[in-house]
DNA sequence: TCTGGGGTCCTAGGACCC
DNA sequence: TCTGGGGTCCTAGGACCC
């Protein structure tokens, strides 16, 4: 049996841990540029605030209902997530961290409601975060069990452990809520008369293969109780890393875009170094405002290659600049840009190209020093001049909460 | 006025190899 | 009139996830 722990309304719950007076109050967390709603407390959901809704569209609703609004604070959420995962690791031999707020667990020993309740209480007590736990024979079924646990149980725990129970649940489970069935597939399935998870489980496999590719077959297998997705306990290296942002306003100013691209590039390099990997390829893209339907859309992008795989900020920024010069067109106003590095390998396996001209040993030392200083002094304290100084492209985060657990100056003060 | 960001996997088709 | 067979790698686009 596999278990799935899922933190309830994770970002909203993180904010609430440090603001207990917001208990039972509507809370929302906004995306990077205070743009869209990406997390809601149950009270906010009850007000009809939808996932992904642009914040400006619900301004009056927010004011009228005194909804507490927060900008994303990934330093805080990442740290709380880490704490939750560490607790799970003390309780289980095999834990797969699936996302910032979810983990699969090996429940092959003692798969019981009591054990799950114990885990749930422990996480609540140690971190303040409420979680739901679903237990079932396959990952796809644990997703369903978890959904039931969250929505319909008092204890926040649910187990799917026999065929009759499984079929009964699947029979009333909408196909679009099944893990791996998105909007497109759901539409296709409904047109074919498949509306529930049970109907999908019993559907013709050949038809599924033809219409949903092998992904569909895997989902069907899992619904039948046969494991296809195994527990992945050691994490494999990242295949791509990206940094992309929308700008505060559309611009065709080369220098502003250049500053942004260089910042994204060195951020990608930093992420590569943190993962101990290097990349062979770099993609730079620009985008016009996709919401403006009356203007011409332009989405240029280009991929360039390194002869030797690298995670060096200078090299990656230089390459990004080269790419930008090729795709930039001053007749367009760009709203968004990004840098993606891919084709990665572990840094220990890098082979030096015959035409290498850089003293890589020296560069690695330099990067190490820069990273060490920035770790202590704060992000980008030492940076490339090409990143610029004004950050004109950057948007505001007006509702940012303190980094209670990662910045010493932000730590809570308690009056006794 | 204001609309996020970061990932993975699969498939078809093209280019190439022997 | 007739024009092989067996592969790999890469890319773009599509679908999905959180």
Tab-separated table of C-alpha atoms (C1' of nucleotides) in Angstrom:
chain	number	residue	atom	x	y	z
A	1	UNK	CA	0.000	0.000	0.000
A	2	UNK	CA	1.046	3.546	-0.756
A	3	UNK	CA	0.168	6.651	1.216
A	4	UNK	CA	-0.156	10.208	0.003
A	5	UNK	CA	0.273	13.109	2.388
A	6	UNK	CA	-0.999	16.393	1.028
A	7	UNK	CA	-0.818	19.658	2.936
A	8	UNK	CA	-4.175	21.405	2.984
A	9	UNK	CA	-4.225	24.775	1.195
A	10	UNK	CA	-0.488	24.756	1.727
A	11	UNK	CA	0.616	28.360	1.117
A	12	UNK	CA	-2.408	29.751	2.889
A	13	UNK	CA	-1.759	27.410	5.818
A	14	UNK	CA	1.894	28.529	5.988
A	15	UNK	CA	0.821	32.151	6.312
A	16	UNK	CA	-1.715	31.239	8.968
A	17	UNK	CA	0.819	29.406	11.136
A	18	UNK	CA	2.326	32.759	12.078
A	19	UNK	CA	-0.950	34.658	12.183
A	20	UNK	CA	-3.237	32.591	14.370
A	21	UNK	CA	-5.809	35.381	14.446
A	22	UNK	CA	-6.553	34.471	10.830
A	23	UNK	CA	-7.953	31.122	11.884
A	24	UNK	CA	-11.306	30.520	10.167
A	25	UNK	CA	-10.796	33.701	8.107
A	26	UNK	CA	-10.513	33.866	4.313
A	27	UNK	CA	-6.898	33.996	3.108
A	28	UNK	CA	-5.473	34.043	-0.394
A	29	UNK	CA	-1.910	33.913	-1.697
A	30	UNK	CA	-1.030	35.575	-4.997
A	31	UNK	CA	1.385	34.506	-7.708
A	32	UNK	CA	4.762	36.062	-8.315
A	33	UNK	CA	3.726	39.524	-9.374
A	34	UNK	CA	0.654	39.706	-7.193
A	35	UNK	CA	-1.032	38.576	-10.386
A	36	UNK	CA	-3.243	35.531	-9.833
A	37	UNK	CA	-4.668	33.601	-6.919
A	38	UNK	CA	-2.582	30.467	-6.344
A	39	UNK	CA	-3.735	29.373	-2.889
A	40	UNK	CA	-6.923	29.806	-0.895
A	41	UNK	CA	-8.044	28.891	2.576
A	42	UNK	CA	-11.328	26.963	2.778
A	43	UNK	CA	-13.108	30.198	3.741
A	44	UNK	CA	-11.777	31.901	0.595
A	45	UNK	CA	-12.890	28.943	-1.526
A	46	UNK	CA	-16.345	29.247	0.005
A	47	UNK	CA	-16.509	32.855	-1.208
A	48	UNK	CA	-16.206	31.526	-4.738
A	49	UNK	CA	-12.650	32.723	-5.346
A	50	UNK	CA	-11.240	30.487	-8.061
A	51	UNK	CA	-7.779	29.064	-8.523
A	52	UNK	CA	-5.790	31.133	-10.991
A	53	UNK	CA	-8.186	34.069	-10.900
A	54	UNK	CA	-6.495	37.420	-11.668
A	55	UNK	CA	-6.326	39.458	-8.466
A	56	UNK	CA	-7.608	42.670	-10.058
A	57	UNK	CA	-10.863	40.970	-10.996
A	58	UNK	CA	-11.803	40.185	-7.407
A	59	UNK	CA	-10.753	43.429	-5.762
A	60	UNK	CA	-14.194	44.352	-4.519
A	61	UNK	CA	-14.878	40.821	-3.318
A	62	UNK	CA	-11.658	40.963	-1.305
A	63	UNK	CA	-12.519	44.292	0.297
A	64	UNK	CA	-16.109	43.378	1.030
A	65	UNK	CA	-15.244	40.111	2.735
A	66	UNK	CA	-12.046	41.301	4.416
A	67	UNK	CA	-9.975	38.639	2.690
A	68	UNK	CA	-6.330	38.627	3.842
A	69	UNK	CA	-4.044	38.815	0.825
A	70	UNK	CA	-0.420	37.679	0.687
A	71	UNK	CA	2.296	37.815	-1.957
A	72	UNK	CA	4.122	34.519	-2.455
A	73	UNK	CA	6.905	33.942	0.018
A	74	UNK	CA	8.741	30.913	-1.301
A	75	UNK	CA	11.492	31.137	1.289
A	76	UNK	CA	8.844	30.563	3.954
A	77	UNK	CA	6.897	27.841	2.109
A	78	UNK	CA	10.060	25.997	1.125
A	79	UNK	CA	11.279	25.924	4.685
A	80	UNK	CA	7.964	24.748	6.137
A	81	UNK	CA	7.779	22.105	3.414
A	82	UNK	CA	11.233	20.876	4.369
A	83	UNK	CA	10.143	20.539	7.991
A	84	UNK	CA	7.069	18.503	7.055
A	85	UNK	CA	9.170	16.184	4.860
A	86	UNK	CA	11.755	15.700	7.611
A	87	UNK	CA	9.024	14.529	9.983
A	88	UNK	CA	7.836	12.008	7.387
A	89	UNK	CA	11.383	10.731	6.970
A	90	UNK	CA	11.586	9.969	10.671
A	91	UNK	CA	8.411	7.880	10.407
A	92	UNK	CA	8.922	6.075	7.091
A	93	UNK	CA	11.858	4.322	5.489
A	94	UNK	CA	10.775	5.265	2.017
A	95	UNK	CA	9.440	8.741	1.236
A	96	UNK	CA	9.029	10.295	-2.199
A	97	UNK	CA	8.853	14.073	-2.101
A	98	UNK	CA	6.508	14.681	-4.989
A	99	UNK	CA	5.998	18.433	-4.768
A	100	UNK	CA	6.328	21.270	-2.298
A	101	UNK	CA	3.242	20.086	-0.427
A	102	UNK	CA	2.931	16.382	-1.249
A	103	UNK	CA	4.775	13.170	-0.480
A	104	UNK	CA	4.155	9.505	-1.266
A	105	UNK	CA	4.905	7.042	1.523
A	106	UNK	CA	5.625	3.355	1.670
A	107	UNK	CA	2.698	2.066	3.711
A	108	UNK	CA	3.423	-1.596	3.046
A	109	UNK	CA	3.773	-2.115	6.778
A	110	UNK	CA	0.817	-1.231	9.001
A	111	UNK	CA	-1.444	0.545	6.562
A	112	UNK	CA	-4.067	1.609	9.042
A	113	UNK	CA	-6.234	4.594	9.791
A	114	UNK	CA	-4.720	4.833	13.267
A	115	UNK	CA	-1.193	5.113	11.968
A	116	UNK	CA	-2.205	7.778	9.457
A	117	UNK	CA	-4.003	9.752	12.149
A	118	UNK	CA	-0.883	9.594	14.291
A	119	UNK	CA	1.260	10.996	11.436
A	120	UNK	CA	-1.253	13.697	10.750
A	121	UNK	CA	-1.346	14.816	14.363
A	122	UNK	CA	2.410	14.806	14.609
A	123	UNK	CA	2.798	17.102	11.594
A	124	UNK	CA	0.115	19.376	12.964
A	125	UNK	CA	1.775	19.560	16.353
A	126	UNK	CA	5.323	20.091	15.082
A	127	UNK	CA	4.646	22.520	12.224
A	128	UNK	CA	1.094	23.815	12.539
A	129	UNK	CA	0.258	22.585	9.058
A	130	UNK	CA	-2.950	20.540	8.539
A	131	UNK	CA	-2.561	17.600	6.163
A	132	UNK	CA	-4.748	14.907	4.633
A	133	UNK	CA	-3.629	11.339	4.107
A	134	UNK	CA	-4.938	8.846	1.576
A	135	UNK	CA	-3.878	5.213	1.474
A	136	UNK	CA	-4.423	2.842	-1.464
A	137	UNK	CA	-2.738	0.154	-3.595
A	138	UNK	CA	-1.488	2.563	-6.313
A	139	UNK	CA	-0.471	6.207	-6.594
A	140	UNK	CA	-3.450	7.084	-8.778
A	141	UNK	CA	-5.798	5.551	-6.203
A	142	UNK	CA	-4.028	7.332	-3.306
A	143	UNK	CA	-4.780	10.599	-5.077
A	144	UNK	CA	-8.448	9.684	-4.970
A	145	UNK	CA	-8.263	8.452	-1.395
A	146	UNK	CA	-6.592	11.698	-0.415
A	147	UNK	CA	-9.317	13.719	-2.100
A	148	UNK	CA	-11.965	11.826	-0.112
A	149	UNK	CA	-9.950	12.279	3.089
A	150	UNK	CA	-9.728	16.023	2.582
A	151	UNK	CA	-13.317	16.612	1.552
A	152	UNK	CA	-15.462	14.109	3.375
A	153	UNK	CA	-13.793	12.882	6.544
A	154	UNK	CA	-13.467	14.298	10.035
A	155	UNK	CA	-10.062	12.778	10.667
A	156	UNK	CA	-8.558	13.825	7.322
A	157	UNK	CA	-7.581	10.248	6.594
A	158	UNK	CA	-9.035	7.686	4.193
A	159	UNK	CA	-8.065	4.205	3.108
A	160	UNK	CA	-9.051	2.374	-0.084
A	161	UNK	CA	-8.311	-1.227	0.658
A	162	UNK	CA	-10.739	-3.485	-1.145
A	163	UNK	CA	-12.225	-3.866	-4.598
A	164	UNK	CA	-15.848	-3.232	-3.618
A	165	UNK	CA	-14.984	-0.036	-1.794
A	166	UNK	CA	-12.772	1.096	-4.682
A	167	UNK	CA	-15.453	0.504	-7.301
A	168	UNK	CA	-18.066	2.259	-5.224
A	169	UNK	CA	-15.877	5.350	-4.929
A	170	UNK	CA	-14.769	5.271	-8.585
A	171	UNK	CA	-18.380	5.063	-9.680
A	172	UNK	CA	-19.096	8.518	-8.245
A	173	UNK	CA	-15.693	10.004	-9.040
A	174	UNK	CA	-15.716	12.401	-12.017
A	175	UNK	CA	-13.232	11.485	-14.729
A	176	UNK	CA	-11.791	15.010	-14.866
A	177	UNK	CA	-10.617	14.695	-11.260
A	178	UNK	CA	-8.491	11.630	-11.944
A	179	UNK	CA	-4.736	12.238	-11.695
A	180	UNK	CA	-3.336	12.558	-15.213
A	181	UNK	CA	-6.639	13.476	-16.862
A	182	UNK	CA	-6.522	17.146	-17.767
A	183	UNK	CA	-8.986	19.373	-19.598
A	184	UNK	CA	-8.323	17.994	-23.074
A	185	UNK	CA	-8.508	14.353	-22.142
A	186	UNK	CA	-11.583	14.886	-19.987
A	187	UNK	CA	-13.363	16.510	-22.915
A	188	UNK	CA	-12.400	13.688	-25.252
A	189	UNK	CA	-13.507	11.052	-22.745
A	190	UNK	CA	-16.854	12.687	-22.043
A	191	UNK	CA	-17.590	12.834	-25.754
A	192	UNK	CA	-16.992	9.109	-25.837
A	193	UNK	CA	-19.439	8.668	-22.964
A	194	UNK	CA	-16.849	8.087	-20.238
A	195	UNK	CA	-17.795	10.309	-17.340
A	196	UNK	CA	-16.608	8.513	-14.216
A	197	UNK	CA	-13.402	6.884	-13.049
A	198	UNK	CA	-15.164	3.520	-12.987
A	199	UNK	CA	-16.242	3.857	-16.614
A	200	UNK	CA	-12.636	4.657	-17.509
A	201	UNK	CA	-11.416	1.650	-15.529
A	202	UNK	CA	-13.716	-0.591	-17.559
A	203	UNK	CA	-13.195	1.129	-20.913
A	204	UNK	CA	-11.687	-0.528	-23.988
A	205	UNK	CA	-7.907	-0.455	-23.652
A	206	UNK	CA	-7.258	-0.229	-27.387
A	207	UNK	CA	-9.457	2.826	-27.601
A	208	UNK	CA	-7.604	4.426	-24.691
A	209	UNK	CA	-4.239	3.694	-26.279
A	210	UNK	CA	-5.320	5.321	-29.501
A	211	UNK	CA	-6.850	8.410	-27.942
A	212	UNK	CA	-4.800	9.056	-24.803
A	213	UNK	CA	-1.442	7.441	-25.716
A	214	UNK	CA	0.345	5.214	-23.245
A	215	UNK	CA	-0.369	7.680	-20.441
A	216	UNK	CA	-3.988	6.597	-20.562
A	217	UNK	CA	-3.030	2.922	-20.340
A	218	UNK	CA	-0.968	3.612	-17.238
A	219	UNK	CA	-3.802	5.454	-15.550
A	220	UNK	CA	-6.202	2.608	-16.336
A	221	UNK	CA	-3.768	0.048	-14.956
A	222	UNK	CA	-3.441	2.012	-11.742
A	223	UNK	CA	-7.202	2.315	-11.362
A	224	UNK	CA	-7.362	-1.449	-11.678
A	225	UNK	CA	-5.047	-1.657	-8.687
A	226	UNK	CA	-1.910	-2.606	-10.588
A	227	UNK	CA	1.057	-0.372	-9.769
A	228	UNK	CA	2.656	1.367	-12.699
A	229	UNK	CA	4.089	4.437	-10.950
A	230	UNK	CA	6.557	3.200	-8.382
A	231	UNK	CA	7.770	5.034	-5.334
A	232	UNK	CA	10.785	7.098	-6.395
A	233	UNK	CA	12.884	7.465	-3.297
A	234	UNK	CA	16.103	8.783	-4.794
A	235	UNK	CA	15.721	11.908	-6.847
A	236	UNK	CA	17.147	11.979	-10.342
A	237	UNK	CA	18.867	15.044	-11.727
A	238	UNK	CA	16.776	17.862	-13.144
A	239	UNK	CA	16.431	17.798	-16.910
A	240	UNK	CA	15.772	21.492	-17.277
A	241	UNK	CA	15.859	24.604	-15.145
A	242	UNK	CA	14.237	27.883	-16.008
A	243	UNK	CA	13.766	31.423	-14.786
A	244	UNK	CA	10.990	33.353	-16.485
A	245	UNK	CA	9.112	36.484	-15.497
A	246	UNK	CA	6.446	38.836	-16.688
A	247	UNK	CA	7.529	42.477	-16.732
A	248	UNK	CA	5.818	45.239	-14.797
A	249	UNK	CA	4.946	46.840	-18.129
A	250	UNK	CA	5.494	46.043	-21.754
A	251	UNK	CA	8.767	47.342	-23.112
A	252	UNK	CA	10.909	47.415	-26.226
A	253	UNK	CA	13.832	48.997	-24.372
A	254	UNK	CA	16.804	46.786	-25.101
A	255	UNK	CA	18.688	47.705	-21.935
A	256	UNK	CA	15.802	46.855	-19.653
A	257	UNK	CA	15.276	43.513	-21.372
A	258	UNK	CA	19.011	42.854	-21.307
A	259	UNK	CA	19.145	43.454	-17.538
A	260	UNK	CA	16.293	41.019	-17.042
A	261	UNK	CA	17.774	38.325	-19.284
A	262	UNK	CA	21.132	38.587	-17.542
A	263	UNK	CA	19.455	38.318	-14.156
A	264	UNK	CA	17.511	35.237	-15.302
A	265	UNK	CA	20.644	33.698	-16.792
A	266	UNK	CA	22.734	34.083	-13.666
A	267	UNK	CA	19.815	32.813	-11.610
A	268	UNK	CA	19.697	29.692	-13.790
A	269	UNK	CA	23.450	29.273	-13.295
A	270	UNK	CA	22.993	29.532	-9.543
A	271	UNK	CA	20.226	26.920	-9.587
A	272	UNK	CA	22.459	24.596	-11.629
A	273	UNK	CA	25.258	24.957	-9.084
A	274	UNK	CA	22.864	24.235	-6.238
A	275	UNK	CA	21.890	20.988	-7.975
A	276	UNK	CA	25.531	20.150	-8.784
A	277	UNK	CA	24.787	19.918	-12.477
A	278	UNK	CA	25.892	21.627	-15.694
A	279	UNK	CA	24.034	22.308	-18.911
A	280	UNK	CA	24.846	21.982	-22.600
A	281	UNK	CA	22.017	24.112	-23.926
A	282	UNK	CA	20.451	27.444	-23.278
A	283	UNK	CA	17.172	28.826	-24.613
A	284	UNK	CA	16.160	32.463	-24.450
A	285	UNK	CA	12.648	33.575	-25.318
A	286	UNK	CA	10.659	36.795	-25.419
A	287	UNK	CA	6.904	37.197	-25.467
A	288	UNK	CA	4.512	39.971	-26.311
A	289	UNK	CA	1.364	40.439	-24.220
A	290	UNK	CA	-0.772	37.386	-24.973
A	291	UNK	CA	-3.859	39.023	-23.464
A	292	UNK	CA	-3.827	41.791	-26.050
A	293	UNK	CA	-5.767	40.250	-28.855
A	294	UNK	CA	-5.711	43.299	-31.086
A	295	UNK	CA	-1.939	43.565	-31.453
A	296	UNK	CA	0.444	41.309	-33.333
A	297	UNK	CA	1.831	38.517	-31.201
A	298	UNK	CA	5.514	37.741	-31.300
A	299	UNK	CA	7.168	34.838	-29.518
A	300	UNK	CA	10.789	34.594	-30.639
A	301	UNK	CA	13.094	32.018	-29.100
A	302	UNK	CA	16.442	30.497	-29.799
A	303	UNK	CA	18.538	27.669	-28.404
A	304	UNK	CA	22.341	27.860	-28.314
A	305	UNK	CA	24.904	25.225	-27.390
A	306	UNK	CA	27.921	25.225	-25.097
A	307	UNK	CA	30.882	23.232	-26.335
A	308	UNK	CA	31.593	22.296	-22.732
A	309	UNK	CA	28.736	21.840	-20.276
A	310	UNK	CA	28.732	24.641	-17.734
A	311	UNK	CA	27.113	26.195	-14.673
A	312	UNK	CA	29.270	29.299	-14.716
A	313	UNK	CA	27.280	32.539	-14.409
A	314	UNK	CA	29.575	34.504	-16.702
A	315	UNK	CA	29.506	31.940	-19.475
A	316	UNK	CA	25.760	31.422	-19.254
A	317	UNK	CA	25.038	35.162	-19.185
A	318	UNK	CA	27.319	35.762	-22.155
A	319	UNK	CA	25.519	33.098	-24.118
A	320	UNK	CA	22.146	34.521	-23.102
A	321	UNK	CA	23.232	37.946	-24.340
A	322	UNK	CA	24.245	36.463	-27.640
A	323	UNK	CA	20.861	34.775	-27.911
A	324	UNK	CA	18.979	37.939	-27.001
A	325	UNK	CA	20.794	39.958	-29.687
A	326	UNK	CA	19.645	37.445	-32.291
A	327	UNK	CA	15.959	37.378	-31.375
A	328	UNK	CA	15.366	40.951	-30.180
A	329	UNK	CA	13.263	43.132	-32.448
A	330	UNK	CA	12.739	46.734	-31.416
A	331	UNK	CA	9.412	46.965	-33.198
A	332	UNK	CA	7.859	44.721	-30.577
A	333	UNK	CA	6.859	45.456	-27.015
A	334	UNK	CA	7.669	42.500	-24.825
A	335	UNK	CA	5.728	41.527	-21.737
A	336	UNK	CA	7.564	38.429	-20.654
A	337	UNK	CA	10.958	36.822	-21.058
A	338	UNK	CA	12.821	33.807	-19.861
A	339	UNK	CA	15.968	31.735	-19.836
A	340	UNK	CA	15.890	27.947	-19.852
A	341	UNK	CA	18.925	25.714	-19.450
A	342	UNK	CA	18.668	22.083	-20.457
A	343	UNK	CA	20.505	18.969	-21.516
A	344	UNK	CA	22.026	18.659	-18.075
A	345	UNK	CA	24.681	16.348	-16.664
A	346	UNK	CA	26.237	15.959	-13.207
A	347	UNK	CA	29.102	18.464	-12.806
A	348	UNK	CA	31.504	15.642	-12.008
A	349	UNK	CA	30.935	14.083	-15.429
A	350	UNK	CA	31.686	17.137	-17.553
A	351	UNK	CA	34.136	16.564	-20.370
A	352	UNK	CA	36.225	19.522	-21.421
A	353	UNK	CA	35.885	20.393	-25.070
A	354	UNK	CA	38.960	20.348	-27.265
A	355	UNK	CA	38.441	24.036	-27.884
A	356	UNK	CA	38.034	25.063	-24.256
A	357	UNK	CA	39.578	28.449	-23.554
A	358	UNK	CA	38.472	29.026	-19.996
A	359	UNK	CA	40.355	28.210	-16.829
A	360	UNK	CA	37.504	26.216	-15.349
A	361	UNK	CA	39.146	25.492	-12.048
A	362	UNK	CA	39.606	29.170	-11.390
A	363	UNK	CA	36.055	29.951	-12.484
A	364	UNK	CA	34.604	27.316	-10.171
A	365	UNK	CA	36.451	28.913	-7.281
A	366	UNK	CA	35.133	32.312	-8.255
A	367	UNK	CA	31.545	31.033	-8.391
A	368	UNK	CA	31.999	29.305	-5.061
A	369	UNK	CA	33.169	32.567	-3.484
A	370	UNK	CA	30.310	34.551	-4.995
A	371	UNK	CA	27.760	32.002	-3.800
A	372	UNK	CA	29.275	31.926	-0.313
A	373	UNK	CA	29.139	35.694	0.029
A	374	UNK	CA	25.577	35.864	-1.260
A	375	UNK	CA	24.516	33.094	1.064
A	376	UNK	CA	25.512	35.260	4.009
A	377	UNK	CA	24.846	38.748	2.697
A	378	UNK	CA	21.719	38.101	0.663
A	379	UNK	CA	20.816	37.206	-2.888
A	380	UNK	CA	22.623	39.086	-5.686
A	381	UNK	CA	24.741	41.158	-3.295
A	382	UNK	CA	27.635	40.223	-5.568
A	383	UNK	CA	26.435	40.008	-9.145
A	384	UNK	CA	27.267	40.642	-12.760
A	385	UNK	CA	27.277	44.257	-13.889
A	386	UNK	CA	25.244	43.098	-16.885
A	387	UNK	CA	22.331	42.375	-14.565
A	388	UNK	CA	21.937	46.123	-14.120
A	389	UNK	CA	20.894	47.956	-10.987
A	390	UNK	CA	17.420	49.333	-11.437
A	391	UNK	CA	15.346	46.214	-11.978
A	392	UNK	CA	12.895	48.305	-13.944
A	393	UNK	CA	11.300	45.158	-15.304
A	394	UNK	CA	10.462	43.825	-11.889
A	395	UNK	CA	7.011	43.965	-10.387
A	396	UNK	CA	5.945	44.776	-6.903
A	397	UNK	CA	5.082	42.327	-4.206
A	398	UNK	CA	3.079	44.483	-1.936
A	399	UNK	CA	1.768	41.959	0.536
A	400	UNK	CA	4.940	40.048	1.300
A	401	UNK	CA	4.967	38.415	4.710
A	402	UNK	CA	8.159	38.147	6.768
A	403	UNK	CA	10.500	35.159	6.370
A	404	UNK	CA	9.782	33.985	9.894
A	405	UNK	CA	11.881	30.853	9.742
A	406	UNK	CA	14.776	31.772	7.467
A	407	UNK	CA	15.717	35.381	8.329
A	408	UNK	CA	16.865	36.082	11.844
A	409	UNK	CA	15.530	39.663	11.746
A	410	UNK	CA	12.094	38.335	10.810
A	411	UNK	CA	11.750	35.980	13.739
A	412	UNK	CA	8.589	36.332	15.802
A	413	UNK	CA	8.611	38.307	19.015
A	414	UNK	CA	6.368	37.026	21.754
A	415	UNK	CA	5.203	39.122	24.669
A	416	UNK	CA	4.589	37.269	27.895
B	1	DT	C1'	-4.169	49.752	-15.186
B	2	DC	C1'	-3.789	44.990	-13.409
B	3	DT	C1'	-3.741	38.126	-16.083
B	4	DG	C1'	2.346	33.151	-12.489
B	5	DG	C1'	6.148	30.089	-12.659
B	6	DG	C1'	8.508	25.634	-12.852
B	7	DG	C1'	8.585	21.148	-14.245
B	8	DT	C1'	7.871	16.041	-16.772
B	9	DC	C1'	6.671	12.780	-20.370
B	10	DC	C1'	4.970	11.253	-25.065
B	11	DT	C1'	4.630	11.399	-30.174
B	12	DA	C1'	5.508	12.320	-34.965
B	13	DG	C1'	8.538	13.662	-38.312
B	14	DG	C1'	13.025	14.875	-40.039
B	15	DA	C1'	17.878	14.046	-40.418
B	16	DC	C1'	21.236	11.155	-40.056
B	17	DC	C1'	24.017	6.487	-39.696
B	18	DC	C1'	25.441	1.665	-41.512
C	1	DT	C1'	8.435	-1.675	-64.539
C	2	DC	C1'	11.350	-2.217	-60.794
C	3	DT	C1'	14.110	1.475	-55.960
C	4	DG	C1'	16.079	-2.194	-48.635
C	5	DG	C1'	16.082	-2.614	-43.917
C	6	DG	C1'	17.277	-1.416	-39.376
C	7	DG	C1'	18.490	1.822	-36.393
C	8	DT	C1'	19.463	6.509	-33.335
C	9	DC	C1'	19.028	11.240	-32.103
C	10	DC	C1'	16.821	15.598	-32.094
C	11	DT	C1'	13.005	18.878	-32.097
C	12	DA	C1'	8.492	20.930	-31.819
C	13	DG	C1'	4.219	20.570	-30.133
C	14	DG	C1'	0.904	18.736	-27.041
C	15	DA	C1'	-0.619	16.957	-22.771
C	16	DC	C1'	-0.240	16.755	-18.044
C	17	DC	C1'	1.263	17.986	-12.959
C	18	DC	C1'	2.056	21.192	-8.775
